[in-house]
mmCIF file of C-alpha atoms and ligand atoms in Angstrom:
data_model
loop_
_atom_site.group_PDB
_atom_site.id
_atom_site.type_symbol
_atom_site.label_atom_id
_atom_site.label_comp_id
_atom_site.label_asym_id
_atom_site.label_seq_id
_atom_site.Cartn_x
_atom_site.Cartn_y
_atom_site.Cartn_z
ATOM 1 C CA MET A 1 126.028 96.950 83.430
ATOM 2 C CA GLY A 2 123.323 99.583 82.953
ATOM 3 C CA MET A 3 121.914 100.843 86.241
ATOM 4 C CA GLN A 4 119.267 103.071 84.714
ATOM 5 C CA SER A 5 115.676 102.775 85.908
ATOM 6 C CA LYS A 6 112.631 105.041 85.858
ATOM 7 C CA TYR A 7 112.321 105.750 89.587
ATOM 8 C CA ILE A 8 114.227 105.370 92.831
ATOM 9 C CA TRP A 9 112.237 105.206 96.066
ATOM 10 C CA MET A 10 113.565 107.775 98.573
ATOM 11 C CA ASN A 11 112.000 108.202 102.030
ATOM 12 C CA GLY A 12 108.516 107.409 100.784
ATOM 13 C CA GLU A 13 108.642 109.111 97.387
ATOM 14 C CA LEU A 14 109.267 107.691 93.931
ATOM 15 C CA VAL A 15 111.891 110.075 92.575
ATOM 16 C CA PRO A 16 112.846 110.150 88.850
ATOM 17 C CA PHE A 17 116.218 108.433 88.340
ATOM 18 C CA GLU A 18 118.205 111.608 87.509
ATOM 19 C CA LYS A 19 116.900 113.450 90.571
ATOM 20 C CA ALA A 20 117.711 110.690 93.071
ATOM 21 C CA THR A 21 120.811 112.327 94.538
ATOM 22 C CA ILE A 22 122.105 112.903 98.078
ATOM 23 C CA HIS A 23 124.312 115.651 99.502
ATOM 24 C CA PHE A 24 128.104 115.309 99.745
ATOM 25 C CA LEU A 25 127.832 115.948 103.502
ATOM 26 C CA THR A 26 126.009 112.714 104.195
ATOM 27 C CA PRO A 27 127.910 110.881 106.961
ATOM 28 C CA ALA A 28 127.173 107.486 105.403
ATOM 29 C CA LEU A 29 129.446 108.420 102.497
ATOM 30 C CA HIS A 30 132.293 109.447 104.803
ATOM 31 C CA TYR A 31 132.192 106.589 107.329
ATOM 32 C CA GLY A 32 130.314 103.710 105.645
ATOM 33 C CA VAL A 33 127.573 103.962 108.283
ATOM 34 C CA ALA A 34 124.818 102.465 106.179
ATOM 35 C CA VAL A 35 123.283 99.030 105.744
ATOM 36 C CA PHE A 36 122.000 97.478 102.552
ATOM 37 C CA GLU A 37 120.306 94.467 101.032
ATOM 38 C CA GLY A 38 120.754 92.705 97.735
ATOM 39 C CA ILE A 39 117.508 91.114 96.517
ATOM 40 C CA ARG A 40 116.319 89.772 93.182
ATOM 41 C CA SER A 41 112.969 89.880 91.466
ATOM 42 C CA TYR A 42 112.347 87.258 88.779
ATOM 43 C CA ASN A 43 109.782 87.121 86.029
ATOM 44 C CA THR A 44 107.299 84.294 86.611
ATOM 45 C CA ASP A 45 104.030 83.136 85.051
ATOM 46 C CA LYS A 46 102.281 85.418 87.567
ATOM 47 C CA GLY A 47 104.441 88.454 86.850
ATOM 48 C CA PRO A 48 107.512 89.643 88.780
ATOM 49 C CA ALA A 49 108.168 87.854 92.090
ATOM 50 C CA VAL A 50 110.668 89.004 94.696
ATOM 51 C CA PHE A 51 112.679 86.069 96.000
ATOM 52 C CA ARG A 52 112.467 85.685 99.796
ATOM 53 C CA LEU A 53 111.310 89.244 100.287
ATOM 54 C CA LYS A 54 110.367 88.793 103.942
ATOM 55 C CA GLU A 55 113.800 87.444 104.929
ATOM 56 C CA HIS A 56 115.594 90.245 103.074
ATOM 57 C CA ALA A 57 113.393 93.004 104.521
ATOM 58 C CA GLN A 58 113.857 91.572 108.007
ATOM 59 C CA ARG A 59 117.626 91.305 107.568
ATOM 60 C CA LEU A 60 117.771 94.955 106.439
ATOM 61 C CA ILE A 61 116.045 96.088 109.634
ATOM 62 C CA ARG A 62 118.226 93.801 111.777
ATOM 63 C CA SER A 63 121.382 95.078 110.085
ATOM 64 C CA ALA A 64 120.349 98.649 110.950
ATOM 65 C CA GLU A 65 119.758 97.609 114.554
ATOM 66 C CA VAL A 66 123.128 95.850 114.721
ATOM 67 C CA LEU A 67 124.779 99.018 113.403
ATOM 68 C CA GLY A 68 123.163 100.917 116.279
ATOM 69 C CA PHE A 69 120.017 102.598 114.945
ATOM 70 C CA ARG A 70 117.585 102.511 117.870
ATOM 71 C CA THR A 71 114.425 103.895 116.338
ATOM 72 C CA LEU A 72 113.601 103.236 112.737
ATOM 73 C CA PRO A 73 110.564 104.842 111.100
ATOM 74 C CA TRP A 74 109.772 101.733 109.026
ATOM 75 C CA THR A 75 108.754 98.186 109.897
ATOM 76 C CA TRP A 76 110.021 95.313 107.760
ATOM 77 C CA GLU A 77 106.510 95.007 106.325
ATOM 78 C CA GLU A 78 106.619 98.634 105.164
ATOM 79 C CA VAL A 79 110.057 98.074 103.648
ATOM 80 C CA ALA A 80 108.690 95.017 101.824
ATOM 81 C CA GLU A 81 105.756 97.018 100.412
ATOM 82 C CA ALA A 82 108.089 99.832 99.301
ATOM 83 C CA ILE A 83 110.271 97.246 97.535
ATOM 84 C CA LYS A 84 107.257 95.822 95.699
ATOM 85 C CA ASP A 85 106.162 99.343 94.673
ATOM 86 C CA THR A 86 109.637 100.087 93.322
ATOM 87 C CA VAL A 87 109.767 96.846 91.340
ATOM 88 C CA ARG A 88 106.252 97.343 89.973
ATOM 89 C CA ILE A 89 106.755 100.924 88.784
ATOM 90 C CA ASN A 90 110.063 100.241 87.062
ATOM 91 C CA GLU A 91 108.594 97.403 84.958
ATOM 92 C CA PHE A 92 111.703 95.261 84.533
ATOM 93 C CA ALA A 93 111.104 91.575 83.819
ATOM 94 C CA ASP A 94 114.050 90.568 86.060
ATOM 95 C CA CYS A 95 115.861 92.987 88.333
ATOM 96 C CA TYR A 96 118.256 93.335 91.234
ATOM 97 C CA ILE A 97 116.945 95.370 94.171
ATOM 98 C CA ARG A 98 119.167 97.498 96.408
ATOM 99 C CA PRO A 99 117.599 99.054 99.522
ATOM 100 C CA VAL A 100 119.949 101.125 101.693
ATOM 101 C CA ILE A 101 119.346 102.607 105.154
ATOM 102 C CA TYR A 102 121.950 105.333 105.639
ATOM 103 C CA LEU A 103 122.921 107.846 108.291
ATOM 104 C CA ASP A 104 121.699 111.236 107.210
ATOM 105 C CA GLY A 105 120.967 114.736 108.551
ATOM 106 C CA GLY A 106 123.707 115.022 111.180
ATOM 107 C CA GLY A 107 125.544 112.121 112.739
ATOM 108 C CA TRP A 108 129.012 113.606 112.747
ATOM 109 C CA ASN A 109 131.452 112.911 115.638
ATOM 110 C CA LEU A 110 130.915 109.228 114.772
ATOM 111 C CA ASN A 111 127.831 109.027 116.944
ATOM 112 C CA ILE A 112 124.878 107.431 115.204
ATOM 113 C CA ASP A 113 122.507 108.959 117.765
ATOM 114 C CA ASN A 114 123.305 112.415 116.349
ATOM 115 C CA GLY A 115 121.818 111.636 112.933
ATOM 116 C CA LYS A 116 118.739 110.051 111.500
ATOM 117 C CA PRO A 117 118.189 107.126 109.162
ATOM 118 C CA SER A 118 117.075 107.571 105.559
ATOM 119 C CA LEU A 119 115.877 104.757 103.298
ATOM 120 C CA ALA A 120 116.281 104.532 99.537
ATOM 121 C CA ILE A 121 115.541 101.652 97.152
ATOM 122 C CA ALA A 122 116.909 101.276 93.636
ATOM 123 C CA VAL A 123 116.402 98.515 91.071
ATOM 124 C CA TRP A 124 118.433 97.694 87.999
ATOM 125 C CA GLU A 125 119.138 94.860 85.586
ATOM 126 C CA TRP A 126 122.119 92.855 86.835
ATOM 127 C CA ALA A 127 122.592 89.575 84.981
ATOM 128 C CA ASN A 128 125.693 87.380 85.089
ATOM 129 C CA TYR A 129 127.381 88.821 88.192
ATOM 130 C CA LEU A 130 130.340 86.436 87.852
ATOM 131 C CA GLY A 131 130.556 86.644 84.065
ATOM 132 C CA GLU A 132 128.604 85.391 81.068
ATOM 133 C CA GLU A 133 129.975 81.857 81.064
ATOM 134 C CA ALA A 134 129.926 81.340 84.846
ATOM 135 C CA LEU A 135 126.800 79.174 84.937
ATOM 136 C CA GLU A 136 128.085 76.862 82.216
ATOM 137 C CA LYS A 137 131.773 76.664 82.979
ATOM 138 C CA GLY A 138 132.194 77.798 86.572
ATOM 139 C CA VAL A 139 134.719 80.442 87.606
ATOM 140 C CA ARG A 140 138.339 80.655 88.842
ATOM 141 C CA ALA A 141 139.077 81.818 92.385
ATOM 142 C CA ASN A 142 142.073 82.602 94.577
ATOM 143 C CA ILE A 143 142.541 82.637 98.340
ATOM 144 C CA SER A 144 142.731 86.299 99.239
ATOM 145 C CA SER A 145 145.730 87.791 100.997
ATOM 146 C CA PHE A 146 143.142 89.804 102.982
ATOM 147 C CA THR A 147 141.471 88.205 106.026
ATOM 148 C CA ARG A 148 137.687 88.287 106.563
ATOM 149 C CA HIS A 149 136.523 90.397 109.499
ATOM 150 C CA HIS A 150 136.780 89.099 113.038
ATOM 151 C CA PRO A 151 133.193 89.271 114.347
ATOM 152 C CA ASN A 152 134.267 91.638 117.111
ATOM 153 C CA VAL A 153 135.877 94.001 114.600
ATOM 154 C CA MET A 154 132.996 94.280 112.149
ATOM 155 C CA MET A 155 129.583 92.736 112.586
ATOM 156 C CA THR A 156 129.511 90.045 109.940
ATOM 157 C CA LYS A 157 125.804 89.200 110.344
ATOM 158 C CA ALA A 158 124.875 92.682 109.220
ATOM 159 C CA LYS A 159 125.236 93.963 105.688
ATOM 160 C CA ILE A 160 126.970 97.148 106.835
ATOM 161 C CA SER A 161 128.280 99.161 103.884
ATOM 162 C CA GLY A 162 131.618 99.764 105.624
ATOM 163 C CA ASN A 163 132.167 95.991 105.880
ATOM 164 C CA TYR A 164 132.430 95.919 102.117
ATOM 165 C CA ALA A 165 135.717 97.828 101.959
ATOM 166 C CA ASN A 166 137.176 94.451 103.024
ATOM 167 C CA SER A 167 135.394 92.735 100.128
ATOM 168 C CA ALA A 168 136.514 95.449 97.694
ATOM 169 C CA LEU A 169 140.172 94.978 98.719
ATOM 170 C CA ALA A 170 139.913 91.237 98.122
ATOM 171 C CA LYS A 171 137.882 91.412 94.914
ATOM 172 C CA THR A 172 140.086 94.044 93.287
ATOM 173 C CA GLU A 173 143.240 92.100 94.142
ATOM 174 C CA SER A 174 141.638 88.927 92.770
ATOM 175 C CA ALA A 175 140.630 90.587 89.491
ATOM 176 C CA ARG A 176 144.080 92.137 89.057
ATOM 177 C CA LEU A 177 145.616 88.691 89.535
ATOM 178 C CA GLY A 178 143.361 87.407 86.740
ATOM 179 C CA PHE A 179 140.794 85.499 88.829
ATOM 180 C CA ASP A 180 137.021 85.902 88.907
ATOM 181 C CA GLU A 181 136.426 85.816 92.669
ATOM 182 C CA ALA A 182 138.323 85.733 95.979
ATOM 183 C CA ILE A 183 137.815 83.261 98.819
ATOM 184 C CA MET A 184 138.413 84.842 102.205
ATOM 185 C CA LEU A 185 139.735 83.023 105.277
ATOM 186 C CA ASP A 186 138.558 83.977 108.752
ATOM 187 C CA PRO A 187 140.977 85.289 111.424
ATOM 188 C CA GLN A 188 141.686 81.685 112.527
ATOM 189 C CA GLY A 189 142.613 80.711 108.992
ATOM 190 C CA TYR A 190 139.528 78.655 108.105
ATOM 191 C CA VAL A 191 137.476 79.220 104.974
ATOM 192 C CA ALA A 192 134.879 81.931 105.580
ATOM 193 C CA GLU A 193 133.148 83.126 102.411
ATOM 194 C CA CYS A 194 133.766 84.934 99.146
ATOM 195 C CA THR A 195 133.569 88.698 98.743
ATOM 196 C CA GLY A 196 129.832 88.499 98.023
ATOM 197 C CA GLU A 197 128.863 84.817 98.305
ATOM 198 C CA ASN A 198 128.698 81.914 100.753
ATOM 199 C CA LEU A 199 130.631 78.780 99.874
ATOM 200 C CA PHE A 200 129.888 75.038 99.760
ATOM 201 C CA VAL A 201 132.187 72.036 99.328
ATOM 202 C CA VAL A 202 131.134 68.610 97.997
ATOM 203 C CA ARG A 203 133.133 65.565 99.012
ATOM 204 C CA ASP A 204 132.168 61.902 98.624
ATOM 205 C CA GLY A 205 128.563 62.842 97.938
ATOM 206 C CA ARG A 206 128.202 64.948 101.073
ATOM 207 C CA ILE A 207 127.974 68.731 101.257
ATOM 208 C CA PHE A 208 129.862 70.944 103.710
ATOM 209 C CA THR A 209 129.671 74.667 104.421
ATOM 210 C CA PRO A 210 131.398 76.871 107.011
ATOM 211 C CA PRO A 211 129.398 77.612 110.174
ATOM 212 C CA THR A 212 127.898 81.103 110.340
ATOM 213 C CA VAL A 213 130.020 82.556 113.166
ATOM 214 C CA THR A 214 132.232 84.662 110.904
ATOM 215 C CA VAL A 215 130.137 84.879 107.745
ATOM 216 C CA LEU A 216 126.937 86.472 106.523
ATOM 217 C CA GLU A 217 123.886 84.288 107.159
ATOM 218 C CA GLY A 218 123.103 84.177 103.471
ATOM 219 C CA ILE A 219 119.498 83.820 102.395
ATOM 220 C CA THR A 220 120.560 81.965 99.240
ATOM 221 C CA ARG A 221 122.720 79.720 101.470
ATOM 222 C CA ASP A 222 119.587 78.877 103.434
ATOM 223 C CA ALA A 223 117.649 78.130 100.228
ATOM 224 C CA ILE A 224 120.484 75.925 98.927
ATOM 225 C CA ILE A 225 120.621 73.946 102.204
ATOM 226 C CA THR A 226 116.852 73.353 101.994
ATOM 227 C CA ILE A 227 117.071 72.286 98.341
ATOM 228 C CA ALA A 228 120.064 70.007 99.041
ATOM 229 C CA HIS A 229 118.204 68.295 101.907
ATOM 230 C CA ASP A 230 115.119 67.894 99.708
ATOM 231 C CA LEU A 231 117.307 66.276 97.036
ATOM 232 C CA GLY A 232 118.485 63.798 99.671
ATOM 233 C CA TYR A 233 121.981 65.153 100.338
ATOM 234 C CA GLU A 234 123.547 65.451 103.772
ATOM 235 C CA VAL A 235 124.637 69.012 104.534
ATOM 236 C CA HIS A 236 127.111 69.614 107.364
ATOM 237 C CA GLU A 237 128.132 72.982 108.793
ATOM 238 C CA ARG A 238 131.727 72.615 109.919
ATOM 239 C CA PRO A 239 135.073 74.425 109.657
ATOM 240 C CA ILE A 240 136.782 73.955 106.293
ATOM 241 C CA SER A 241 140.510 74.361 105.677
ATOM 242 C CA ARG A 242 142.193 75.739 102.583
ATOM 243 C CA ASP A 243 143.499 72.324 101.518
ATOM 244 C CA GLN A 244 140.037 70.794 101.925
ATOM 245 C CA LEU A 245 139.035 73.119 99.086
ATOM 246 C CA TYR A 246 141.885 71.851 96.933
ATOM 247 C CA THR A 247 140.868 68.220 97.505
ATOM 248 C CA ALA A 248 137.102 68.715 97.094
ATOM 249 C CA ASP A 249 135.110 66.974 94.363
ATOM 250 C CA GLU A 250 133.115 70.158 93.796
ATOM 251 C CA VAL A 251 133.057 73.669 95.239
ATOM 252 C CA PHE A 252 130.269 76.134 94.574
ATOM 253 C CA VAL A 253 129.276 79.566 95.808
ATOM 254 C CA CYS A 254 125.914 81.252 96.188
ATOM 255 C CA GLY A 255 124.467 84.672 96.799
ATOM 256 C CA THR A 256 121.682 86.881 95.551
ATOM 257 C CA ALA A 257 123.784 88.642 92.926
ATOM 258 C CA ALA A 258 125.920 85.628 91.932
ATOM 259 C CA GLU A 259 123.071 83.073 92.264
ATOM 260 C CA CYS A 260 124.625 79.552 92.291
ATOM 261 C CA ILE A 261 127.971 79.088 90.521
ATOM 262 C CA ALA A 262 130.717 76.420 90.565
ATOM 263 C CA LEU A 263 134.361 77.207 91.332
ATOM 264 C CA CYS A 264 136.252 75.147 88.763
ATOM 265 C CA GLU A 265 139.737 76.227 89.831
ATOM 266 C CA ILE A 266 141.208 77.548 93.112
ATOM 267 C CA ASP A 267 144.782 78.881 93.384
ATOM 268 C CA PHE A 268 145.660 77.275 90.016
ATOM 269 C CA ARG A 269 144.443 73.853 91.219
ATOM 270 C CA ARG A 270 141.640 72.198 89.255
ATOM 271 C CA ILE A 271 138.641 71.304 91.407
ATOM 272 C CA GLY A 272 137.199 67.872 90.579
ATOM 273 C CA SER A 273 136.662 67.580 86.840
ATOM 274 C CA GLY A 274 137.336 71.294 86.352
ATOM 275 C CA LYS A 275 133.716 71.831 85.302
ATOM 276 C CA THR A 276 130.435 72.308 87.120
ATOM 277 C CA GLY A 277 130.040 68.996 88.981
ATOM 278 C CA PRO A 278 126.917 66.790 89.082
ATOM 279 C CA ILE A 279 125.765 67.715 92.597
ATOM 280 C CA THR A 280 126.225 71.429 91.941
ATOM 281 C CA ARG A 281 124.328 70.955 88.681
ATOM 282 C CA SER A 282 121.399 69.206 90.372
ATOM 283 C CA ILE A 283 121.107 71.962 92.996
ATOM 284 C CA GLN A 284 121.421 74.696 90.357
ATOM 285 C CA ARG A 285 118.637 73.124 88.311
ATOM 286 C CA VAL A 286 116.209 73.245 91.233
ATOM 287 C CA PHE A 287 117.331 76.681 92.421
ATOM 288 C CA TYR A 288 116.867 78.384 89.044
ATOM 289 C CA GLN A 289 113.374 76.907 88.723
ATOM 290 C CA ALA A 290 112.410 77.748 92.300
ATOM 291 C CA VAL A 291 113.241 81.454 91.921
ATOM 292 C CA ARG A 292 110.896 81.613 88.922
ATOM 293 C CA GLY A 293 107.988 80.104 90.867
ATOM 294 C CA LYS A 294 108.033 76.894 88.838
ATOM 295 C CA LEU A 295 108.179 74.515 91.809
ATOM 296 C CA PRO A 296 105.089 74.470 94.060
ATOM 297 C CA GLN A 297 107.060 73.286 97.099
ATOM 298 C CA TYR A 298 109.135 76.493 97.050
ATOM 299 C CA GLU A 299 106.458 78.918 95.890
ATOM 300 C CA SER A 300 106.227 80.485 99.346
ATOM 301 C CA TRP A 301 109.692 81.937 98.609
ATOM 302 C CA CYS A 302 108.201 84.082 95.823
ATOM 303 C CA ALA A 303 106.494 87.364 96.748
ATOM 304 C CA TYR A 304 104.412 88.351 93.752
ATOM 305 C CA VAL A 305 104.510 92.042 93.026
ATOM 306 C CA ASN A 306 101.166 92.297 91.256
ATOM 307 C CA PRO A 307 97.871 91.504 92.972
ATOM 308 C CA PRO A 308 96.638 87.995 92.214
ATOM 309 C CA LEU A 309 94.335 87.785 89.211
ATOM 310 C CA SER A 310 91.544 86.292 91.313
ATOM 311 C CA SER A 311 91.409 89.297 93.656
ATOM 312 C CA SER A 312 91.295 91.788 90.765
ATOM 313 C CA LEU A 313 88.524 89.630 89.214
ATOM 314 C CA ASP A 314 86.684 89.699 92.535
ATOM 315 C CA GLN A 315 86.913 93.479 92.497
ATOM 316 C CA THR A 316 85.595 93.652 88.955
ATOM 317 C CA THR A 317 82.754 91.323 89.869
ATOM 318 C CA SER A 318 81.778 93.289 92.936
ATOM 319 C CA VAL A 319 81.935 96.608 91.048
ATOM 320 C CA ALA A 320 79.810 95.106 88.251
ATOM 321 C CA SER A 321 77.268 93.641 90.653
ATOM 322 C CA LEU A 322 77.040 96.969 92.484
ATOM 323 C CA GLY A 323 76.285 98.623 89.158
ATOM 324 C CA ALA A 324 73.623 96.000 88.336
ATOM 325 C CA SER A 325 71.803 96.400 91.626
ATOM 326 C CA SER A 326 71.627 100.194 91.481
HETATM 327 N N1 LIG B 401 128.431 86.779 101.882
HETATM 328 C C1 LIG B 401 128.641 88.067 101.576
HETATM 329 C C2 LIG B 401 129.853 88.738 102.090
HETATM 330 C C3 LIG B 401 127.715 88.752 100.777
HETATM 331 O O1 LIG B 401 127.924 90.025 100.475
HETATM 332 C C4 LIG B 401 126.587 88.064 100.277
HETATM 333 C C5 LIG B 401 125.607 88.772 99.382
HETATM 334 C C6 LIG B 401 126.410 86.714 100.629
HETATM 335 C C7 LIG B 401 127.347 86.102 101.440
HETATM 336 C C8 LIG B 401 125.185 85.944 100.207
HETATM 337 O O2 LIG B 401 124.048 86.405 100.872
HETATM 338 P P1 LIG B 401 122.574 86.303 100.257
HETATM 339 O O3 LIG B 401 122.503 87.282 99.149
HETATM 340 O O4 LIG B 401 121.689 86.610 101.395
HETATM 341 O O5 LIG B 401 122.404 84.914 99.769
HETATM 342 N N2 LIG B 401 126.165 89.768 98.562
HETATM 343 C C9 LIG B 401 125.315 90.790 97.990
HETATM 344 C C10 LIG B 401 126.129 91.955 97.437
HETATM 345 C C11 LIG B 401 126.930 91.704 96.222
HETATM 346 C C12 LIG B 401 127.533 92.970 95.662
HETATM 347 O O6 LIG B 401 128.498 92.856 94.896
HETATM 348 O O7 LIG B 401 127.045 94.070 95.940
HETATM 349 C C13 LIG B 401 124.375 90.194 96.960
HETATM 350 O O8 LIG B 401 124.592 89.095 96.461
HETATM 351 O O9 LIG B 401 123.376 90.856 96.677
#
């Protein structure tokens, strides 16, 4: 995966890619005291559109507050504008967007109040997070030997960088065992989420997903629940056990990076037909059109990066008419 881009936004400046570096003595690197977002921008008929920009920008700010930052120099609206600027200037058709608020300039002794927050935003091309054939064939998963965080140990509603050491342990183990993704159980032993995705189970035509107490309140999860309802499916949030995964008709996962992908095998047990199932397929079809602004009922989820054509036409008209009257 190439991560090269033209510019990275750093504390209000667009810095050329090679120059976007930070000092070794940045506490965020030592203690994981940073928060991040994962967002996608998709090419649409009206140019690049950031999917659910408002929700992502708001979650970034909330994550920073959960981590303990008390005064932040940016509002979510300013973060959203900075994200659009970064997408626009880098000119990718589709890209993944990674804003990070990190503890900088002091902050040693493990006290966040001794440092200050910095914000940086990078974009890069990140297709096929779970592999090239994932959308067609689904992927293979294992139940991790590592437990997901207890919500009083790490704050699972916040995308705190340090939380992701837990995901890295699980994902690396999973890959070394020959799987594509790991499913993590919560401290009580119920299904929580994958290392970077929320999880859904389909059984007898109904859809189930774990409640949000121990997992990230995924923005894709929210979009999938809306789409599933609109397609006429019942969606229930309730605890799910490991063997309820084994006996499901379909299991699928979703997240910004992974998008919406079926799990065709879990712990060497085939799930349903062993291929992407019909309900997963119907949700995928709508989801992948919605993110590209092709469905009017979900267009409010798309934040277009370029000004609308009509407003630039208005400007041209007014400039022209000014010229004519002078
Ligand atoms: N759970 C976890 C633990 C998680 O990291 C993500 C996103 C989700 C659920 C889905 O959330 P949402 O993107 O709002 O639908 N994981 C991000 C990071 C992945 C990475 O490898 O880095 C992502 O998908 O951007």
